[in-house]
Coordinates of C-alpha atoms and ligand atoms in Angstrom, one line a residue:
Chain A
X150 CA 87.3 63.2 29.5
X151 CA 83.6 62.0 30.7
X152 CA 83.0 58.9 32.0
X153 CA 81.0 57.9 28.8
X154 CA 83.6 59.0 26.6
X155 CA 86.5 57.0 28.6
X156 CA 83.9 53.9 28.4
X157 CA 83.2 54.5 24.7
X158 CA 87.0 55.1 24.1
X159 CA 87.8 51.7 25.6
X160 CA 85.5 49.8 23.7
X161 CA 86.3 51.4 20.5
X162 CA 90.0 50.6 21.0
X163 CA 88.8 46.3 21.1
X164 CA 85.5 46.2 19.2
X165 CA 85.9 49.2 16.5
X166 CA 83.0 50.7 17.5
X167 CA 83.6 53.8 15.0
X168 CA 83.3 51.8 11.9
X169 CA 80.4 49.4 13.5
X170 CA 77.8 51.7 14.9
X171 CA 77.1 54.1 12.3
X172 CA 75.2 52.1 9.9
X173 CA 73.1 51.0 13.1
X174 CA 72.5 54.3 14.3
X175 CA 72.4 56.0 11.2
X176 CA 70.4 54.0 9.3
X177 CA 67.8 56.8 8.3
X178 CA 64.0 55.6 8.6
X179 CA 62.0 56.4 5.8
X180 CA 59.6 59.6 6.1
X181 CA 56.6 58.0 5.0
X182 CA 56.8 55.0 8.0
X183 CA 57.6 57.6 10.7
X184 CA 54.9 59.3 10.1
X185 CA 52.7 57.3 9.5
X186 CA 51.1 55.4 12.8
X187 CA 50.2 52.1 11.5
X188 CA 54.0 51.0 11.4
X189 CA 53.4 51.4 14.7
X190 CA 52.0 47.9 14.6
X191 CA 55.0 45.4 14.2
X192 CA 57.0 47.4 17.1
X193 CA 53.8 47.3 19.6
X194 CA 53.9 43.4 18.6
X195 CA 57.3 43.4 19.4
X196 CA 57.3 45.4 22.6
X197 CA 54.3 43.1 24.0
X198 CA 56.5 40.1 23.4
X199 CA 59.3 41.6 25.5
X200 CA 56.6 42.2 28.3
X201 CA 55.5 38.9 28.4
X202 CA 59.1 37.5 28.5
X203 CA 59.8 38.8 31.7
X204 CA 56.4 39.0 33.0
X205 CA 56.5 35.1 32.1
X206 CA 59.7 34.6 33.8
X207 CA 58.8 35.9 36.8
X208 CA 55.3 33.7 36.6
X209 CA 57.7 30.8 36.1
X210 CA 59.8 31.0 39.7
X211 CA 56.1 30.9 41.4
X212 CA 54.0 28.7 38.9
X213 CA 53.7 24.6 39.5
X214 CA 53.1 23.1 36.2
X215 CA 51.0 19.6 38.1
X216 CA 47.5 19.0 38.2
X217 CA 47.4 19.5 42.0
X218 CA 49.7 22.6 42.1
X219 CA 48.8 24.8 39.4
X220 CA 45.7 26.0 40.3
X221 CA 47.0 26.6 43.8
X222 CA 50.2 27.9 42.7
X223 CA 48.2 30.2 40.7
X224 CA 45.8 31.6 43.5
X225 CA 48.9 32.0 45.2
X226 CA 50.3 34.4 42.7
X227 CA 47.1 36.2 43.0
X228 CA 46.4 36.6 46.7
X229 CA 49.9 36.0 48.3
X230 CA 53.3 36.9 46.4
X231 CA 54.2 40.6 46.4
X232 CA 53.2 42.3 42.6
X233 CA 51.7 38.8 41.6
X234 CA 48.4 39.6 40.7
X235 CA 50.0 42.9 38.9
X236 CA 52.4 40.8 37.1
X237 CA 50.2 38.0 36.3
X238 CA 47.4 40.7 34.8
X239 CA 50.0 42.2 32.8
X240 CA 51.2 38.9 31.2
X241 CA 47.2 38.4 30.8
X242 CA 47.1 42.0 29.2
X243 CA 50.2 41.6 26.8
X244 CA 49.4 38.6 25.5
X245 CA 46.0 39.8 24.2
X246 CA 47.3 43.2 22.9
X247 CA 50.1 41.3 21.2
X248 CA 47.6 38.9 19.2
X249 CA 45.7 42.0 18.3
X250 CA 48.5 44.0 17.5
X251 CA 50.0 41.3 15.0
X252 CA 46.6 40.6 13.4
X253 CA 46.8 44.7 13.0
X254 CA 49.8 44.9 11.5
X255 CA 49.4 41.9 9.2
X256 CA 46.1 43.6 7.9
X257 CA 48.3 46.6 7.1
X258 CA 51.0 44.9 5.7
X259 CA 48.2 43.5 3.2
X260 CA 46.2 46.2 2.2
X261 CA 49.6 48.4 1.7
X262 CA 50.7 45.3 -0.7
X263 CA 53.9 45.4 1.3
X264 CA 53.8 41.3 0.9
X265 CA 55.0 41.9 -2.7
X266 CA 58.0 41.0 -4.2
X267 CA 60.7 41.2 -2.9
X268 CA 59.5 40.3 0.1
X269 CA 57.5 37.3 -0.3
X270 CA 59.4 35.2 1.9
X271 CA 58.7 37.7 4.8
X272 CA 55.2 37.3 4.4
X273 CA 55.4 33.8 4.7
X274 CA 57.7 34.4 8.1
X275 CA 55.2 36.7 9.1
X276 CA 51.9 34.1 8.7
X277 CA 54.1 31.0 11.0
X278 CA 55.0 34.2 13.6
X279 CA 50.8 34.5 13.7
X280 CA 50.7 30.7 14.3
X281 CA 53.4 31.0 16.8
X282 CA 51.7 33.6 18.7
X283 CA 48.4 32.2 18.7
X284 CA 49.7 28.7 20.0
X285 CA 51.2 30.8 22.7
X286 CA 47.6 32.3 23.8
X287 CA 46.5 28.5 23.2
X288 CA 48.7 26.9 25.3
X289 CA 49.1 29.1 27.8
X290 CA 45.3 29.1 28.5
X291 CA 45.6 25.6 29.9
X292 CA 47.9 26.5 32.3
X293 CA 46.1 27.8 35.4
X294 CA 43.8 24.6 35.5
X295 CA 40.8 26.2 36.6
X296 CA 37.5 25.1 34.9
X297 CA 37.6 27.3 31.6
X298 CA 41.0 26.1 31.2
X299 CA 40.2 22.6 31.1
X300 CA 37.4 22.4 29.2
X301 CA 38.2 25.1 26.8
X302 CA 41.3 22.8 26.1
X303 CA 39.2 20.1 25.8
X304 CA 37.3 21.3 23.4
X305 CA 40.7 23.2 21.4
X306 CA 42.4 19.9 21.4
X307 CA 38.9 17.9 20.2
X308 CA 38.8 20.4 16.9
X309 CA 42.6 20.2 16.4
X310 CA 42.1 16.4 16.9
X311 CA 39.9 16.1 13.9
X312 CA 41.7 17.5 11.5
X313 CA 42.0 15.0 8.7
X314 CA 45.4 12.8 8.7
X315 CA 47.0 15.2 10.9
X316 CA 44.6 15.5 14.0
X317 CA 45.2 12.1 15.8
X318 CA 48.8 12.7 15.8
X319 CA 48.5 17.0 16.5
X320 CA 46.1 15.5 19.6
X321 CA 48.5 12.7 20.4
X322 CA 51.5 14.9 20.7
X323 CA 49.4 17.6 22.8
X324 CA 47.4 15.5 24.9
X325 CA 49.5 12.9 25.5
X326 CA 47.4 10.2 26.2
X327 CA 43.6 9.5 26.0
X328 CA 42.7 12.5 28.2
X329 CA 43.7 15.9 30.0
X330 CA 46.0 14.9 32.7
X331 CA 49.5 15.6 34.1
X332 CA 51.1 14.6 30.7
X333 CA 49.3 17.1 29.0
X334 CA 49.8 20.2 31.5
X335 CA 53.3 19.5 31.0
X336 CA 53.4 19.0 27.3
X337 CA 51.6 22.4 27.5
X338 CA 53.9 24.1 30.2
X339 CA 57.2 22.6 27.9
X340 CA 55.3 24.3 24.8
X341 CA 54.6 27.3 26.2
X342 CA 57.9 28.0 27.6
X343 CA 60.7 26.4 26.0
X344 CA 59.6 25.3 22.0
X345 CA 57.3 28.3 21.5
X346 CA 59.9 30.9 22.7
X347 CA 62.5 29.6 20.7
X348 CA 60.6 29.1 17.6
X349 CA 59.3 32.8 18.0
X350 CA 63.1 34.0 18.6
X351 CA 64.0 32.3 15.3
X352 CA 61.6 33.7 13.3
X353 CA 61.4 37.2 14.9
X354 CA 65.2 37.6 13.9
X355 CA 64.6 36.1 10.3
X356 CA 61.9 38.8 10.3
X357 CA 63.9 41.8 11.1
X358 CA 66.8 40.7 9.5
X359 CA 64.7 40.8 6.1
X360 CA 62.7 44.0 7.3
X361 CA 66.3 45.6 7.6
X362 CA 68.1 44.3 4.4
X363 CA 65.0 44.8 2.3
X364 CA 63.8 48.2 3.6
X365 CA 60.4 49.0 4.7
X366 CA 58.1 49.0 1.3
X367 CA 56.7 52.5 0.6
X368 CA 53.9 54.1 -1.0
X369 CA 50.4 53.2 -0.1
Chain B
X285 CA 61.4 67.2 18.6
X286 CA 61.6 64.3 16.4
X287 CA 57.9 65.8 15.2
X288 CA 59.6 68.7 14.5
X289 CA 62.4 66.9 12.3
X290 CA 59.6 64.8 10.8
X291 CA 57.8 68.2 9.4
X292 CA 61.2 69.5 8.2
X293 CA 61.4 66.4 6.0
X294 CA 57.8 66.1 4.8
X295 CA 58.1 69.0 3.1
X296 CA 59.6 67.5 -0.3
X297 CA 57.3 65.5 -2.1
X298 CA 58.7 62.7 -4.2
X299 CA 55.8 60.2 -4.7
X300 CA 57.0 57.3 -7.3
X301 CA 60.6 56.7 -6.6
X302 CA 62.2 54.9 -4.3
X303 CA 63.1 57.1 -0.5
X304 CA 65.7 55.1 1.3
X305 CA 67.6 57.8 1.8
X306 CA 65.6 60.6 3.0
X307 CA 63.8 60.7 6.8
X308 CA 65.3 60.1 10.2
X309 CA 68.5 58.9 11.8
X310 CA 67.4 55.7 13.6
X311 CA 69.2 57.2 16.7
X312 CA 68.2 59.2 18.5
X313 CA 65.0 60.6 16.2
X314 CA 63.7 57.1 15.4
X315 CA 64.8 55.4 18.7
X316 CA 63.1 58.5 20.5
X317 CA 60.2 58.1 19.1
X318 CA 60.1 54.6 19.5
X319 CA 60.6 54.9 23.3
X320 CA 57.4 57.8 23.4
X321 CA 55.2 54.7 21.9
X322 CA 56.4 51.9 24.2
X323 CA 55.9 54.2 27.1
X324 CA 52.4 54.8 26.1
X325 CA 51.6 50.7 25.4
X326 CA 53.3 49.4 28.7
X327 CA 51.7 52.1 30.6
X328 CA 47.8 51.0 29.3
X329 CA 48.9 47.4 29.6
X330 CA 49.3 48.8 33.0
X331 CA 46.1 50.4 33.9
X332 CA 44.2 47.7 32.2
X333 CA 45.9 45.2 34.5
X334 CA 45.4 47.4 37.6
X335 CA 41.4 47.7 36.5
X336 CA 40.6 44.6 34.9
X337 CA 42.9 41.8 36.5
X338 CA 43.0 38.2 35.2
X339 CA 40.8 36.2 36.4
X340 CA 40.7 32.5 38.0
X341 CA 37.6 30.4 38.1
X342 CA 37.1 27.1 40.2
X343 CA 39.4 24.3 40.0
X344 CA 39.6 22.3 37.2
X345 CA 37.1 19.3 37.3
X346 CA 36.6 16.5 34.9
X347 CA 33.4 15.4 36.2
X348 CA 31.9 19.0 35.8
X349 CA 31.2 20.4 32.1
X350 CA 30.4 23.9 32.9
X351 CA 28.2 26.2 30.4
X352 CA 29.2 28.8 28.1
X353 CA 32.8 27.1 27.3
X354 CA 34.2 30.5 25.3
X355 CA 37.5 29.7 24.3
X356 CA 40.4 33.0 23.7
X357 CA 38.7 35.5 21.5
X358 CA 40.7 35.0 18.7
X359 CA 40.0 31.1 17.8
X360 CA 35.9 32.0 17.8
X361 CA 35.5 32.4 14.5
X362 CA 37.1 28.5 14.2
X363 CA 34.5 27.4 16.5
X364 CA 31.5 30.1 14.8
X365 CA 32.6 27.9 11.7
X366 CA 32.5 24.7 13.0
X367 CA 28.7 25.8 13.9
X368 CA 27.6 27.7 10.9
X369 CA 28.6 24.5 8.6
X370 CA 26.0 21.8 8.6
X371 CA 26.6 20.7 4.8
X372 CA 27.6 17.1 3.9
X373 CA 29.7 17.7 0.2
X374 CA 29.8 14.2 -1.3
X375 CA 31.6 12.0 1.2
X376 CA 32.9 14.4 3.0
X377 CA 31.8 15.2 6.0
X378 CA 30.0 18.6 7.7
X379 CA 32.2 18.3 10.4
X380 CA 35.7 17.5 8.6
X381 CA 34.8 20.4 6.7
X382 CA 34.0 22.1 9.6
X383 CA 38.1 22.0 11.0
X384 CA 39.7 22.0 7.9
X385 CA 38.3 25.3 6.5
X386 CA 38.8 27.4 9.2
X387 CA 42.2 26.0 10.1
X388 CA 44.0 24.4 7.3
X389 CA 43.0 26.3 4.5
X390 CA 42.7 29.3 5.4
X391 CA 46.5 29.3 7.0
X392 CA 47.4 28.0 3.5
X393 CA 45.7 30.2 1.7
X394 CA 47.2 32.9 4.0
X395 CA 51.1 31.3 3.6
X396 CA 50.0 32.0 0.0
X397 CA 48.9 34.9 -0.9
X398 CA 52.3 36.8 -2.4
X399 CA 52.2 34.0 -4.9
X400 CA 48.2 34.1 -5.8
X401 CA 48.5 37.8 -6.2
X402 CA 50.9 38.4 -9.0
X403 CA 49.8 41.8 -9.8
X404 CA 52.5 43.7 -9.1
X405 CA 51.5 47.6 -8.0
X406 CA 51.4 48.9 -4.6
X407 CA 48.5 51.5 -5.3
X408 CA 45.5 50.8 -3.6
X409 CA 43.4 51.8 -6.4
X410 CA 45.2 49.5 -9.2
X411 CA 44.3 46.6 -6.3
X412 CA 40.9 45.7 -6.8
X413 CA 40.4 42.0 -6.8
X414 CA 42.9 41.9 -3.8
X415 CA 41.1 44.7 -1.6
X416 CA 37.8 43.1 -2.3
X417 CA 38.9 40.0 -1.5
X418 CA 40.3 40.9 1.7
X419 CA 37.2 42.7 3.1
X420 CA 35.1 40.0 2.3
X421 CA 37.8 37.8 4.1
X422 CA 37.5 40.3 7.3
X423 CA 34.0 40.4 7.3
X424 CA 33.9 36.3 7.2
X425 CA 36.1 36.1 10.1
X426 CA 33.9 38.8 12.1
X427 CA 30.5 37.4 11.0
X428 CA 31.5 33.7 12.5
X429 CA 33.0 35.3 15.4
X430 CA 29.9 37.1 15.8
X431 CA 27.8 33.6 15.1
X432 CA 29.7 31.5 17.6
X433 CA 28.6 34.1 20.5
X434 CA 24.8 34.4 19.2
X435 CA 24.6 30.9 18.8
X436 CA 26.5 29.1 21.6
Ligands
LIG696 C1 55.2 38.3 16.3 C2 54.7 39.0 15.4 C3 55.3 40.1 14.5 C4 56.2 41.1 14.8 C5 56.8 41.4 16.2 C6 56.5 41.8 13.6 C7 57.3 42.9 13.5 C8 57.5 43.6 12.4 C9 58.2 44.9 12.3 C10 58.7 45.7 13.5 C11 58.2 45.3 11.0 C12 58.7 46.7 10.5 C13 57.5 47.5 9.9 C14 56.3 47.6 10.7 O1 56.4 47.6 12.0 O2 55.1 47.7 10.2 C15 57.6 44.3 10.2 C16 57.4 44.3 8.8 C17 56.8 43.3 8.1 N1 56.0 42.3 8.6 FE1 55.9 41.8 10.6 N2 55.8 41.2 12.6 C18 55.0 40.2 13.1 C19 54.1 39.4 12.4 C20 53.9 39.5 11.0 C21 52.8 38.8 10.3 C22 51.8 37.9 11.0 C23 52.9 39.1 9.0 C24 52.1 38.7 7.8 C25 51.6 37.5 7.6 C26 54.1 40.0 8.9 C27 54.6 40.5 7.7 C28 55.5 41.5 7.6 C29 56.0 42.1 6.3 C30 55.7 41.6 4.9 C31 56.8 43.2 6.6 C32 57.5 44.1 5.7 C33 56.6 45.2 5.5 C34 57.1 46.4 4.8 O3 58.3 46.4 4.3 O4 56.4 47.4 4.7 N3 54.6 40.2 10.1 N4 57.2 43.3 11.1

């Protein structure tokens, strides 16, 4: 017996892998989305999100989220620590193709109709997964405090601010206090990396979990 | 090889019923070509992070507003808006109008659209209205992009 075969043999015996796996693995995937690139879309979008993941985590063990340290920490990621400036770019690079990809594929999932009933709801996932990534790009573009950063924030945060009803306490919660400062790189770093990713996670698995019980809609 | 599978099953043509059943076994067919794509996306995000690296200005400074402020490509057309409407309607204000277009009723509008569009086919020609309407909505979203560069 092969050393896969032993391995599979001794999971099978606890977990039942015989009856669980083939639904999974067999689940056929419809002709018309294989061949056809623009499913491509929500898989690229996916795929970018893993790459920024670990690209992020590994821009988290260097990055300093203080007004005196991030910039610093930053140019050091770019000049000093092996890969950084390859890492850092790629994170950069991701994030952009991921924005476009999801804009892509929610363009195709409207002009297919595939937004139609049954799956209304996973439209309406789909349009808080935009927001979600977008805040991403938003908040993250604070982050290296250099002179863009700030004053593109500035002026992000001034627009969100005047929102009727909603802006002073969208600017309040973001800013945290009259003006960028420490509170709101922070507020921003905690956004970025804890209450986006989890809210993406969430929804990404609501997502699927409809794409796979629903089927993907055919026909154009 | 999965191409090859793919061919095999595009032969039969069944165009108005439903195909769950027919097409490829997510593993390995599917999966395989799956990996091909992600390959080819990770290996441009690559290259284009080898060629064009991100970049890092000077320090942050309060005291200094620097000039053009662009913000990430994809909020422009917010800020193309914000530009492009000068028009008080009653008491409300140009500039309230200004945010709340381009943020908070477009999303709703977006959150909404499976329930504005009732009309049930698929077929792109039996879609009219909704095509239409989503070209023009393209076009707005490119033309303020557009007007928020020209007219910084
Ligand atoms: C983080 C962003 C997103 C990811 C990773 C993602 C991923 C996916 C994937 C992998 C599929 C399977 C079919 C395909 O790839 O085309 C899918 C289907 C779908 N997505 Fe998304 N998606 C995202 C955002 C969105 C957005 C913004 C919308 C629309 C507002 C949306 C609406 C839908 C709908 C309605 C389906 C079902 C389409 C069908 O059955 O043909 N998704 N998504």
């Amino acid at each position: 017996m092969t050393l896969s075969k032993t391995i599979y043999k001794w999971l099978d015996d606890r977990f039942k892998l015989r009856e669980l796996l083939p639904p999974i693995v067999k689940h056929p995937a419809p002709e018309y989305a294989v061949s056809n690139p623009l499913y491509c879309l929500g898989g690229t979008a996916f795929l970018c999100f893993l790459i920024l993941a670990t690209t992020g985590i590994f821009l988290a063990m260097y990055y300093k989220p203080t007004p005196a340290e991030a910039y610093k920490s930053v140019e050091r990621i770019m000049l000093e620590v092996p890969m950084g400036s390859l890492i850092r770019s790629v994170h950069h690079w991701a994030a952009n193709t991921m924005i476009a990809a999801v804009m892509l594929h929610m363009i195709r999932v409207y002009f297919m109709g595939a937004y139609k009933r049954p799956r209304e709801l996973n439209w309406v996932v789909g349009v808080f997964l935009f927001l979600t990534t977008t805040t991403f790009g938003f908040s993250g573009y604070l982050l290296p405090w250099d002179q863009l950063a700030y004053w593109a924030t500035k002026i992000g945060t001034g627009i969100a601010g005047s929102i009727p009803v909603m802006g002073q306490y969208i600017s309040l919660i973001l800013i945290g206090g009259n003006d960028l400062g420490a509170e709101t790189l922070t507020r921003f770093y905690a956004i970025h990396v804890l209450i986006l990713p989890a809210a993406i996670i969430t929804l990404l698995l609501l997502h699927f979990l409809m794409v796979r019980i629903q089927g993907i809609s055919g026909r154009l | 090889m999965a191409m090859t599978n793919k061919e095999l099953h595009g032969t039969e043509e069944h165009e108005h019923e439903p195909v769950r059943i027919r097409g490829l076994p997510f593993f390995p067919h599917f999966l395989l070509r799956e990996v091909v794509v992600m390959c080819l996306v990770a290996g441009s995000l690559i290259l284009l992070a080898s060629v064009y690296p991100a970049g890092l200005l000077k320090p942050a400074d309060p005291f200094d507003t620097p000039s053009p402020i662009y913000p990430e490509w994809y909020f422009l057309y917010v800020f193309g808006f914000l530009k492009f409407w000068t028009y008080n309607i009653g008491p409300i204000e140009a500039k309230i109008i200004g945010v709340t277009v381009p943020m908070v009723l477009w999303y709703g509008l977006l959150i909404l659209v499976p329930f504005i569009d009732r009309n049930p086919s698929t077929d792109i020609r039996k879609r009219k209205i909704a095509v239409v309407l989503g070209i023009i909505a393209l076009l707005g979203i490119l033309y303020f992009t557009y007007y928020s560069i020209v007219y910084h």
